[in-house]
mmCIF file of N, CA and C in Angstrom:
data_model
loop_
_atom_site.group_PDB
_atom_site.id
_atom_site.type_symbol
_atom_site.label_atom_id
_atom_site.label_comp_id
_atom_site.label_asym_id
_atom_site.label_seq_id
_atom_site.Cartn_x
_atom_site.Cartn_y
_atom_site.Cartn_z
ATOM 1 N N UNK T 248 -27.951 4.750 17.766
ATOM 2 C CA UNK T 248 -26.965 3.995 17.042
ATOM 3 C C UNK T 248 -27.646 3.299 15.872
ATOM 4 N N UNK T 249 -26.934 3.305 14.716
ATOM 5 C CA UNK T 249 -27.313 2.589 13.163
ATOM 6 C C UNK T 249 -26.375 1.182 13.589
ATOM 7 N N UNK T 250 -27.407 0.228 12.340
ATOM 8 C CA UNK T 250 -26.624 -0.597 12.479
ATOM 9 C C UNK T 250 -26.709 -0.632 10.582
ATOM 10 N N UNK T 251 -25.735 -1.501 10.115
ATOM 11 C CA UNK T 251 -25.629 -1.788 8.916
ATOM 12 C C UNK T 251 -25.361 -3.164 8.430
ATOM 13 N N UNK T 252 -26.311 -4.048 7.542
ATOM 14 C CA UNK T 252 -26.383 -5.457 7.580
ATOM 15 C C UNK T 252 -26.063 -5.572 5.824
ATOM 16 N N UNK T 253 -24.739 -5.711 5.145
ATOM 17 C CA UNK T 253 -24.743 -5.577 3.937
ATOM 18 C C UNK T 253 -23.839 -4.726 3.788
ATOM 19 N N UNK T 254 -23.853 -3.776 2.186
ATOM 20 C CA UNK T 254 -23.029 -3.071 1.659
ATOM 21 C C UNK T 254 -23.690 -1.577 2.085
ATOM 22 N N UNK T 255 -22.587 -1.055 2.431
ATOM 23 C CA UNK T 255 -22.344 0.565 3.053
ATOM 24 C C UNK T 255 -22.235 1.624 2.162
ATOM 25 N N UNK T 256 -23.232 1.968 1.683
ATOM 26 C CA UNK T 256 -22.538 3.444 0.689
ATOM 27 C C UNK T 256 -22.565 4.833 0.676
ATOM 28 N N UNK T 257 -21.691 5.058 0.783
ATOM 29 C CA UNK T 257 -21.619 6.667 1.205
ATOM 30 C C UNK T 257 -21.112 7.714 0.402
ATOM 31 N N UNK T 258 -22.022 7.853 -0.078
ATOM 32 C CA UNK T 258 -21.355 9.177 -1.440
ATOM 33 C C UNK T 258 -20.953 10.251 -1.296
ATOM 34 N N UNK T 259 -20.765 10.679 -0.057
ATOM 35 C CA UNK T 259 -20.241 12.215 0.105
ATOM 36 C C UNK T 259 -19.274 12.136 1.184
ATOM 37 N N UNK T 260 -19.022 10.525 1.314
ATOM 38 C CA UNK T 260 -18.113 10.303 2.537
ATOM 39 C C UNK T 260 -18.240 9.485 3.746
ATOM 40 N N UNK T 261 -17.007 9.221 4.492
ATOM 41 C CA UNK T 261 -17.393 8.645 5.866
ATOM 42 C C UNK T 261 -16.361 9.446 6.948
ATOM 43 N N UNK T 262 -17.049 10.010 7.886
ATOM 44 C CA UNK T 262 -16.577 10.376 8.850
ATOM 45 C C UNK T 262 -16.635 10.084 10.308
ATOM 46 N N UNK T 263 -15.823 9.423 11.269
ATOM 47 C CA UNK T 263 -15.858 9.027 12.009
ATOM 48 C C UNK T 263 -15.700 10.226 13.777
ATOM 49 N N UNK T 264 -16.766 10.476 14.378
ATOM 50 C CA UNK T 264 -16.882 11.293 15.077
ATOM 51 C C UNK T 264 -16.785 12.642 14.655
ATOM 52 N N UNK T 265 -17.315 13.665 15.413
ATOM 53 C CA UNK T 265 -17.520 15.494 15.236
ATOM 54 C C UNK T 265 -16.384 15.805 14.933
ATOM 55 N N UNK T 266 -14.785 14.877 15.370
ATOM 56 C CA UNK T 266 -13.575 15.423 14.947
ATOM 57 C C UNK T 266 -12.703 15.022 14.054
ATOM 58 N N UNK T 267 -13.482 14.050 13.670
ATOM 59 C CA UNK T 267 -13.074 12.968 12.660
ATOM 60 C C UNK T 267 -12.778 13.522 10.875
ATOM 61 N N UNK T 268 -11.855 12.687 10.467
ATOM 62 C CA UNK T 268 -11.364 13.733 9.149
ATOM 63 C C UNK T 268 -12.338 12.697 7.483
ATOM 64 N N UNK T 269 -12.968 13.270 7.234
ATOM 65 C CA UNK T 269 -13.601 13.319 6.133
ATOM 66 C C UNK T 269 -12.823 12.184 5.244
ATOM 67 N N UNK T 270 -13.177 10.358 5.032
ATOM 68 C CA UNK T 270 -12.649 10.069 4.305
ATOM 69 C C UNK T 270 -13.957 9.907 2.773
ATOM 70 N N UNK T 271 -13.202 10.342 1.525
ATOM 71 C CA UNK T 271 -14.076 10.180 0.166
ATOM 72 C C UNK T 271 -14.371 9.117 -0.584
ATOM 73 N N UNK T 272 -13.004 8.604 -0.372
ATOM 74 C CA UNK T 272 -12.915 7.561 -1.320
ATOM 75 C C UNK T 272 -12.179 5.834 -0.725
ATOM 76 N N UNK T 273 -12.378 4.949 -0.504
ATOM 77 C CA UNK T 273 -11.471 3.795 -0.477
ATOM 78 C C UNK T 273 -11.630 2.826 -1.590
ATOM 79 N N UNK T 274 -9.963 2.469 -1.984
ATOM 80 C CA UNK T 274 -10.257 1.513 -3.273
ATOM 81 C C UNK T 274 -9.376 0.255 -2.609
ATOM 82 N N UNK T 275 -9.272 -1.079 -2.856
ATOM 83 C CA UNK T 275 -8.753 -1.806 -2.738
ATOM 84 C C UNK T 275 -8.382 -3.045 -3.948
ATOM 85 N N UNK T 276 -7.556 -2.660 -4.332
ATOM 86 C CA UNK T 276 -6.794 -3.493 -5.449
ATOM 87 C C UNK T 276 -5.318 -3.976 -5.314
ATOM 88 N N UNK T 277 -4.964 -5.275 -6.223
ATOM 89 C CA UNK T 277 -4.175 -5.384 -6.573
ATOM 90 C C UNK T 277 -2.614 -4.407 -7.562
ATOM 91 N N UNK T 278 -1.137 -4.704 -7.266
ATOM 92 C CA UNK T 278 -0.546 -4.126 -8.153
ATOM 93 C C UNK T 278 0.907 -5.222 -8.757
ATOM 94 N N UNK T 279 1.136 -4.727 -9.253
ATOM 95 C CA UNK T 279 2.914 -5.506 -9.839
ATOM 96 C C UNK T 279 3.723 -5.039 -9.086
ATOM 97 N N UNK T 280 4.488 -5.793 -7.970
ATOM 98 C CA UNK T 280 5.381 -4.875 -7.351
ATOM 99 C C UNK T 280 6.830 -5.503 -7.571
ATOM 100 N N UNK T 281 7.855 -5.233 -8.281
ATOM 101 C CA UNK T 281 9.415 -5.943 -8.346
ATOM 102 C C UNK T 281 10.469 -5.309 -7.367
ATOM 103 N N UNK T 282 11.072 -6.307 -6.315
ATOM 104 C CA UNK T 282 11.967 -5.871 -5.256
ATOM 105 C C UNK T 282 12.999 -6.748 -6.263
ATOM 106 N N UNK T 283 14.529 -5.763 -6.213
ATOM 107 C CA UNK T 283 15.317 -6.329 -6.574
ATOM 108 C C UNK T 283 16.091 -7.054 -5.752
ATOM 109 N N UNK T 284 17.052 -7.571 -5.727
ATOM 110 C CA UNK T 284 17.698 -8.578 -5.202
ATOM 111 C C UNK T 284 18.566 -7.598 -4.280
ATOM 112 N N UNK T 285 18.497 -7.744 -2.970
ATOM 113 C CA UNK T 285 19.049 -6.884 -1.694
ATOM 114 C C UNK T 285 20.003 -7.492 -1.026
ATOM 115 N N UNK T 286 21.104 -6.873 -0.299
ATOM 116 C CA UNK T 286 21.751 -7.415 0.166
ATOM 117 C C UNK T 286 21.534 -6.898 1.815
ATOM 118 N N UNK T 287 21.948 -7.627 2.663
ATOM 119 C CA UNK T 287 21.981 -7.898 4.225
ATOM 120 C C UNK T 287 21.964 -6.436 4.505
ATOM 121 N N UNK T 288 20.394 -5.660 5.064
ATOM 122 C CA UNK T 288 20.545 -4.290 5.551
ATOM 123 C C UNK T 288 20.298 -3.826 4.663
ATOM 124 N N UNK T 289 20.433 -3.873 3.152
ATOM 125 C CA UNK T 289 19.999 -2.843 2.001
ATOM 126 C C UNK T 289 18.246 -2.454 1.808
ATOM 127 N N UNK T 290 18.047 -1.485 1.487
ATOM 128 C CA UNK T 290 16.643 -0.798 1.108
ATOM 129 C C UNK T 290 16.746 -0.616 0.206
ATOM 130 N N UNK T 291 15.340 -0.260 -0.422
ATOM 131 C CA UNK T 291 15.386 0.281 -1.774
ATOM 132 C C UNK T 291 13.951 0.904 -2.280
ATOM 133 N N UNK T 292 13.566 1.788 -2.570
ATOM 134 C CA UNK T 292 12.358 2.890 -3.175
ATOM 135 C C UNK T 292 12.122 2.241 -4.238
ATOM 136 N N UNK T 293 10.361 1.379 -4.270
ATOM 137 C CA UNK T 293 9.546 1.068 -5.412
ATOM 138 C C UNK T 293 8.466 2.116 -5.802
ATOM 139 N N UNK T 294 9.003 2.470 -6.952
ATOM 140 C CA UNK T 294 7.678 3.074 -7.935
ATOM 141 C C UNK T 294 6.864 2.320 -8.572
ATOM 142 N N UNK T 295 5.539 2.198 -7.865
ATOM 143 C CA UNK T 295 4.219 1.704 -9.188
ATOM 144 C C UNK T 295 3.456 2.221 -9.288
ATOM 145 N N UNK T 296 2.369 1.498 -10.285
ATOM 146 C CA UNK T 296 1.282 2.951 -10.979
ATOM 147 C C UNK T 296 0.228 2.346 -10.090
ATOM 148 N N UNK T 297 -0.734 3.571 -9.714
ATOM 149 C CA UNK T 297 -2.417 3.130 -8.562
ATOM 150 C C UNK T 297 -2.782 4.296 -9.552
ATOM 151 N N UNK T 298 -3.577 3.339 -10.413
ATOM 152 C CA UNK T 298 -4.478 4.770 -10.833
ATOM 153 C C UNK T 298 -5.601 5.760 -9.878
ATOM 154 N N UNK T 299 -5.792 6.811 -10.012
ATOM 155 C CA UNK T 299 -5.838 7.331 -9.024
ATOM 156 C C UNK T 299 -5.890 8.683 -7.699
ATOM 157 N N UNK T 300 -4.382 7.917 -7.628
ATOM 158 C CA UNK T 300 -3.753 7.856 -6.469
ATOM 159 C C UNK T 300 -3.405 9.567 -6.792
ATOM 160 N N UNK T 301 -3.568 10.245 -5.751
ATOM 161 C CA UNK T 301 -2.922 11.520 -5.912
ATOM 162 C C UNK T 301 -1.815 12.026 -4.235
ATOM 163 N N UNK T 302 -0.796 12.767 -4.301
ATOM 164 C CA UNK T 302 0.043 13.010 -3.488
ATOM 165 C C UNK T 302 -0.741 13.633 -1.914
ATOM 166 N N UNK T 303 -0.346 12.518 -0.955
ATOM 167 C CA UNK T 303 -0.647 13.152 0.359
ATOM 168 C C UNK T 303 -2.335 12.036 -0.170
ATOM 169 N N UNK T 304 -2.178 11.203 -0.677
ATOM 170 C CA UNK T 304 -3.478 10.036 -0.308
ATOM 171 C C UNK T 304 -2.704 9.028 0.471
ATOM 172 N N UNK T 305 -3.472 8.580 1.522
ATOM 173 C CA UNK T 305 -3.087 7.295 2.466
ATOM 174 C C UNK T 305 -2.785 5.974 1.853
ATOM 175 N N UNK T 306 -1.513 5.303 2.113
ATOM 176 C CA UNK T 306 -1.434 3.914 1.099
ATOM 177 C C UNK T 306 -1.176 2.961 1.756
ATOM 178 N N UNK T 307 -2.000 1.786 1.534
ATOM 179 C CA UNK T 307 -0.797 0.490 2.922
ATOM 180 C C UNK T 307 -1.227 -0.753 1.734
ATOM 181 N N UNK T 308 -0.163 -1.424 1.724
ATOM 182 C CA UNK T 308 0.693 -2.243 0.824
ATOM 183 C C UNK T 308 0.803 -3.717 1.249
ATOM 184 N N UNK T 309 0.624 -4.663 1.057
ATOM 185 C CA UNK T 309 1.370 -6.034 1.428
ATOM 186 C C UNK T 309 1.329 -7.464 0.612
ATOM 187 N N UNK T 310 2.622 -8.070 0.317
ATOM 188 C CA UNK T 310 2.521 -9.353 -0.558
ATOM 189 C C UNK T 310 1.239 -10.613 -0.059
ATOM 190 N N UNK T 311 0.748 -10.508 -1.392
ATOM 191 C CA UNK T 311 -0.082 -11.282 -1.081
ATOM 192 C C UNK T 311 0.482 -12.998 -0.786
ATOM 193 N N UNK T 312 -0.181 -14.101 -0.379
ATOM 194 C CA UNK T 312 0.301 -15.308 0.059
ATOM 195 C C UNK T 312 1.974 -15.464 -0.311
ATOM 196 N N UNK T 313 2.778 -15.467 0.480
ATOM 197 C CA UNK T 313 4.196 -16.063 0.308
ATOM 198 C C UNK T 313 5.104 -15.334 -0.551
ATOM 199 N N UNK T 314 4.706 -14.168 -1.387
ATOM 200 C CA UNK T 314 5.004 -13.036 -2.270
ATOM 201 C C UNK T 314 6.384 -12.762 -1.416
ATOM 202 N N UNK T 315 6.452 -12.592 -0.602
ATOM 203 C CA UNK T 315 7.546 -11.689 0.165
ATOM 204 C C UNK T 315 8.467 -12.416 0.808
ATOM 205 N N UNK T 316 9.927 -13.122 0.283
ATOM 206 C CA UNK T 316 10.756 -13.714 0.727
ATOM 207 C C UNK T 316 11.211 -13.186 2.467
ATOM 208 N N UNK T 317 11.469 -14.108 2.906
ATOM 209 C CA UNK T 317 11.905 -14.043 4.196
ATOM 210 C C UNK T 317 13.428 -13.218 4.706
ATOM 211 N N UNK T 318 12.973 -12.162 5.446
ATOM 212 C CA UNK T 318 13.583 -10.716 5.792
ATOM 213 C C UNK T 318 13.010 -9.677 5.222
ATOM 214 N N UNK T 319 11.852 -9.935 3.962
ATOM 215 C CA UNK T 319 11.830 -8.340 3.574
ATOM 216 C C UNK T 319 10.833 -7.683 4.868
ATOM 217 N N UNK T 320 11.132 -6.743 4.402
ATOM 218 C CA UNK T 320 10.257 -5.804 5.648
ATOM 219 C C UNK T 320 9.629 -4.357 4.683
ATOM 220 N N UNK T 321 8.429 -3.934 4.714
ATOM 221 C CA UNK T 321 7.750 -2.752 4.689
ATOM 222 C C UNK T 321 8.123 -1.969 5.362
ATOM 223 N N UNK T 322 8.782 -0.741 4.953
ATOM 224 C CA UNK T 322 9.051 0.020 5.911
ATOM 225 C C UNK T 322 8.070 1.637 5.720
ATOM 226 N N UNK T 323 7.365 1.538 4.795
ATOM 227 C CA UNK T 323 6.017 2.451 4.603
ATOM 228 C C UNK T 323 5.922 2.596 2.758
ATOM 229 N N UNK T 324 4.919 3.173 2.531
ATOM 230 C CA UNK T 324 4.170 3.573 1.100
ATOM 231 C C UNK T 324 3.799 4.613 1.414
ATOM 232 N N UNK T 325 3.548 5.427 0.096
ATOM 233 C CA UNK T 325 3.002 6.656 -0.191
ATOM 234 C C UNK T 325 3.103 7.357 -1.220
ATOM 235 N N UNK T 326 1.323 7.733 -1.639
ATOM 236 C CA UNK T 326 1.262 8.704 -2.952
ATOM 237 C C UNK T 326 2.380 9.587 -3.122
ATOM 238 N N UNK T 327 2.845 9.881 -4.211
ATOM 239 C CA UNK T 327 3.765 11.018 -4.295
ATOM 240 C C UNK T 327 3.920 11.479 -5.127
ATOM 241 N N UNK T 328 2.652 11.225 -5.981
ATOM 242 C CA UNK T 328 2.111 12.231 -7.464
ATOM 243 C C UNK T 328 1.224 11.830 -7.922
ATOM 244 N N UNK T 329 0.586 11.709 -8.816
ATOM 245 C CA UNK T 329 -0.942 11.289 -9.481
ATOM 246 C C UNK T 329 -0.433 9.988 -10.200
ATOM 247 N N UNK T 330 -1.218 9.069 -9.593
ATOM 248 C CA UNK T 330 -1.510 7.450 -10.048
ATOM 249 C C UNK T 330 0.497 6.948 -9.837
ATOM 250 N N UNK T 331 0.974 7.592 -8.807
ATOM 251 C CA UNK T 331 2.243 6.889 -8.587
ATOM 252 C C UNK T 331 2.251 7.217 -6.964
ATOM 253 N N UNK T 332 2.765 5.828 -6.795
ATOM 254 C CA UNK T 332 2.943 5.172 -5.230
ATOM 255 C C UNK T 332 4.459 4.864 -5.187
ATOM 256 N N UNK T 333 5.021 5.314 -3.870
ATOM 257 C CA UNK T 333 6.088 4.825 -3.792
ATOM 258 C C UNK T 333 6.206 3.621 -2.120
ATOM 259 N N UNK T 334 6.707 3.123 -2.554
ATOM 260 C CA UNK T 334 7.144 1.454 -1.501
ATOM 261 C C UNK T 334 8.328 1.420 -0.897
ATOM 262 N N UNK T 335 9.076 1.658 0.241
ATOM 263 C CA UNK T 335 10.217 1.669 1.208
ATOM 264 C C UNK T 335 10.163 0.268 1.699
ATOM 265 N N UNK T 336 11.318 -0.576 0.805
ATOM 266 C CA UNK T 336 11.161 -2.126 1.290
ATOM 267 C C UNK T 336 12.645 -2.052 1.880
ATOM 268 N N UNK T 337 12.785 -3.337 2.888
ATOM 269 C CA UNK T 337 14.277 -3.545 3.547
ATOM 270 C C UNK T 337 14.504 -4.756 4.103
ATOM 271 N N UNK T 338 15.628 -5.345 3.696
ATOM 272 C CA UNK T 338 16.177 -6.986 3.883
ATOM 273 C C UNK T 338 16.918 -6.525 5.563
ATOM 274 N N UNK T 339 16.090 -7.336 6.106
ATOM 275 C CA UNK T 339 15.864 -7.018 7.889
ATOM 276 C C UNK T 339 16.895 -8.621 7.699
ATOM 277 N N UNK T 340 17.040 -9.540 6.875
ATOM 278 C CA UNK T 340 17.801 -10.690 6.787
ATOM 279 C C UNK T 340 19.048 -10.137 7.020
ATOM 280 N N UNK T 341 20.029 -11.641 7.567
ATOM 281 C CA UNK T 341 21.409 -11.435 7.861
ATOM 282 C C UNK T 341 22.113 -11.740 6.675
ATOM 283 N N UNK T 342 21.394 -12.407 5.539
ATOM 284 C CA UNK T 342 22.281 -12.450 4.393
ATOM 285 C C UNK T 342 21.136 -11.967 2.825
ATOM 286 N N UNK T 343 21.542 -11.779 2.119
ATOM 287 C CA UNK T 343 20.810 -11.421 0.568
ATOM 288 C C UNK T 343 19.545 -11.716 0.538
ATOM 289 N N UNK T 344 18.751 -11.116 -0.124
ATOM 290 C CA UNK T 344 17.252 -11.448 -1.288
ATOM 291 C C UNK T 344 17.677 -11.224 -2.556
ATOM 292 N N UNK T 345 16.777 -12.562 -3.218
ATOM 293 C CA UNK T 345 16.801 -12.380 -4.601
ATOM 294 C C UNK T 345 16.091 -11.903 -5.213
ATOM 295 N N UNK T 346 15.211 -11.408 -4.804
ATOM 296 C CA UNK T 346 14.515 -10.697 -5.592
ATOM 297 C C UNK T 346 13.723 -10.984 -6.437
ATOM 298 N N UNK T 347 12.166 -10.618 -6.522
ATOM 299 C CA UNK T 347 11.603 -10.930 -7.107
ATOM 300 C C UNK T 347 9.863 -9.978 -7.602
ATOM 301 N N UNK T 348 8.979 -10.581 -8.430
ATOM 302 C CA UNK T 348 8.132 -9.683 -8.930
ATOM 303 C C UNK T 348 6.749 -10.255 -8.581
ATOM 304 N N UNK T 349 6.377 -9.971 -7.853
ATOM 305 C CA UNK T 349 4.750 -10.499 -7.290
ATOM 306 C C UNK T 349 3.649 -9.418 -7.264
ATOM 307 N N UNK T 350 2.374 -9.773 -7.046
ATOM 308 C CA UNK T 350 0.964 -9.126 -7.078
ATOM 309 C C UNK T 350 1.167 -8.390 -6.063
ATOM 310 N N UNK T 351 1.020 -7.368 -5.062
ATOM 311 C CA UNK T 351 0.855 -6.923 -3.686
ATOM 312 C C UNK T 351 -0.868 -6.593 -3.923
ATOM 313 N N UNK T 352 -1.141 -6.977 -2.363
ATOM 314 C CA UNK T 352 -2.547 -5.796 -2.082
ATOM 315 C C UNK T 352 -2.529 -4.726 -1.771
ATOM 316 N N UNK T 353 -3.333 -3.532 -2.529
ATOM 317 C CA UNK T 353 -3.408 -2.170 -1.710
ATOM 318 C C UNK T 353 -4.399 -1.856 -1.040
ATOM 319 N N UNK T 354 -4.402 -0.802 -0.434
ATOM 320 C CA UNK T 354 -5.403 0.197 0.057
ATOM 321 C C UNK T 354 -5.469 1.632 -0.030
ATOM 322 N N UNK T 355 -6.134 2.196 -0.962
ATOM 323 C CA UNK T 355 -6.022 3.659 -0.780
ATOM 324 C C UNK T 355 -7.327 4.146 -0.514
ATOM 325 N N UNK T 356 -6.786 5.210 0.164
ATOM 326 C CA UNK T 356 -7.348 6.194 1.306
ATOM 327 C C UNK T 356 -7.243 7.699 0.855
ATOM 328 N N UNK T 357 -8.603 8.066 0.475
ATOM 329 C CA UNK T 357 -8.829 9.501 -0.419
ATOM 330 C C UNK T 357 -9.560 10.189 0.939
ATOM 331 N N UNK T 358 -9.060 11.462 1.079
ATOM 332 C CA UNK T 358 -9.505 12.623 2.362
ATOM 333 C C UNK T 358 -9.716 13.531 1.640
#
């Protein structure tokens, strides 16, 4: 067993066990994300730009401090073309969101 005390770098990858799937790349940044104003039960599909990002890359998403009015809910992300991410948000609230435009954190995940 290795141990690692510091920064990890792996240039051709990290793979976790003999069956484990080859990850290349992880980036972690900030983006602009605007949920419009929802009503009780409504969803709605956000497009933003991850430079990047190419279709069938791993994405996980979340408002940073207090960003995310009370009921929204994540209901998943995902690449779905080059340097565009899409966001499945939903007012899990019994009445409206107003909607609004905050920083989110990402994570992408290159295989």
């Amino acid at each position: 067993m290795s141990t690692t005390v510091g920064t990890l770098v792996a240039n051709s990858g990290i793979k976790a066990g003999s069956a484990g799937t080859l990850l290349t790349r992880m980036v972690k940044g900030t983006v602009s994300v605007t949920v419009s104003a929802l009503g009780a039960g409504a969803e709605e599909t956000i497009s933003v730009t991850i430079s990047g990002a190419a279709a069938g890359d791993i994405v996980m998403v979340c408002p940073t401090d207090a960003a995310a009015e009370t009921g929204l809910g994540i209901i998943g992300a995902w690449a779905s073309a080059a340097d565009t991410v899409k966001i499945r948000v939903s007012n899990f609230h019994t009445s409206g969101l107003t909607g609004s435009t905050a920083n989110w954190s990402y994570l992408l995940i290159k295989s």
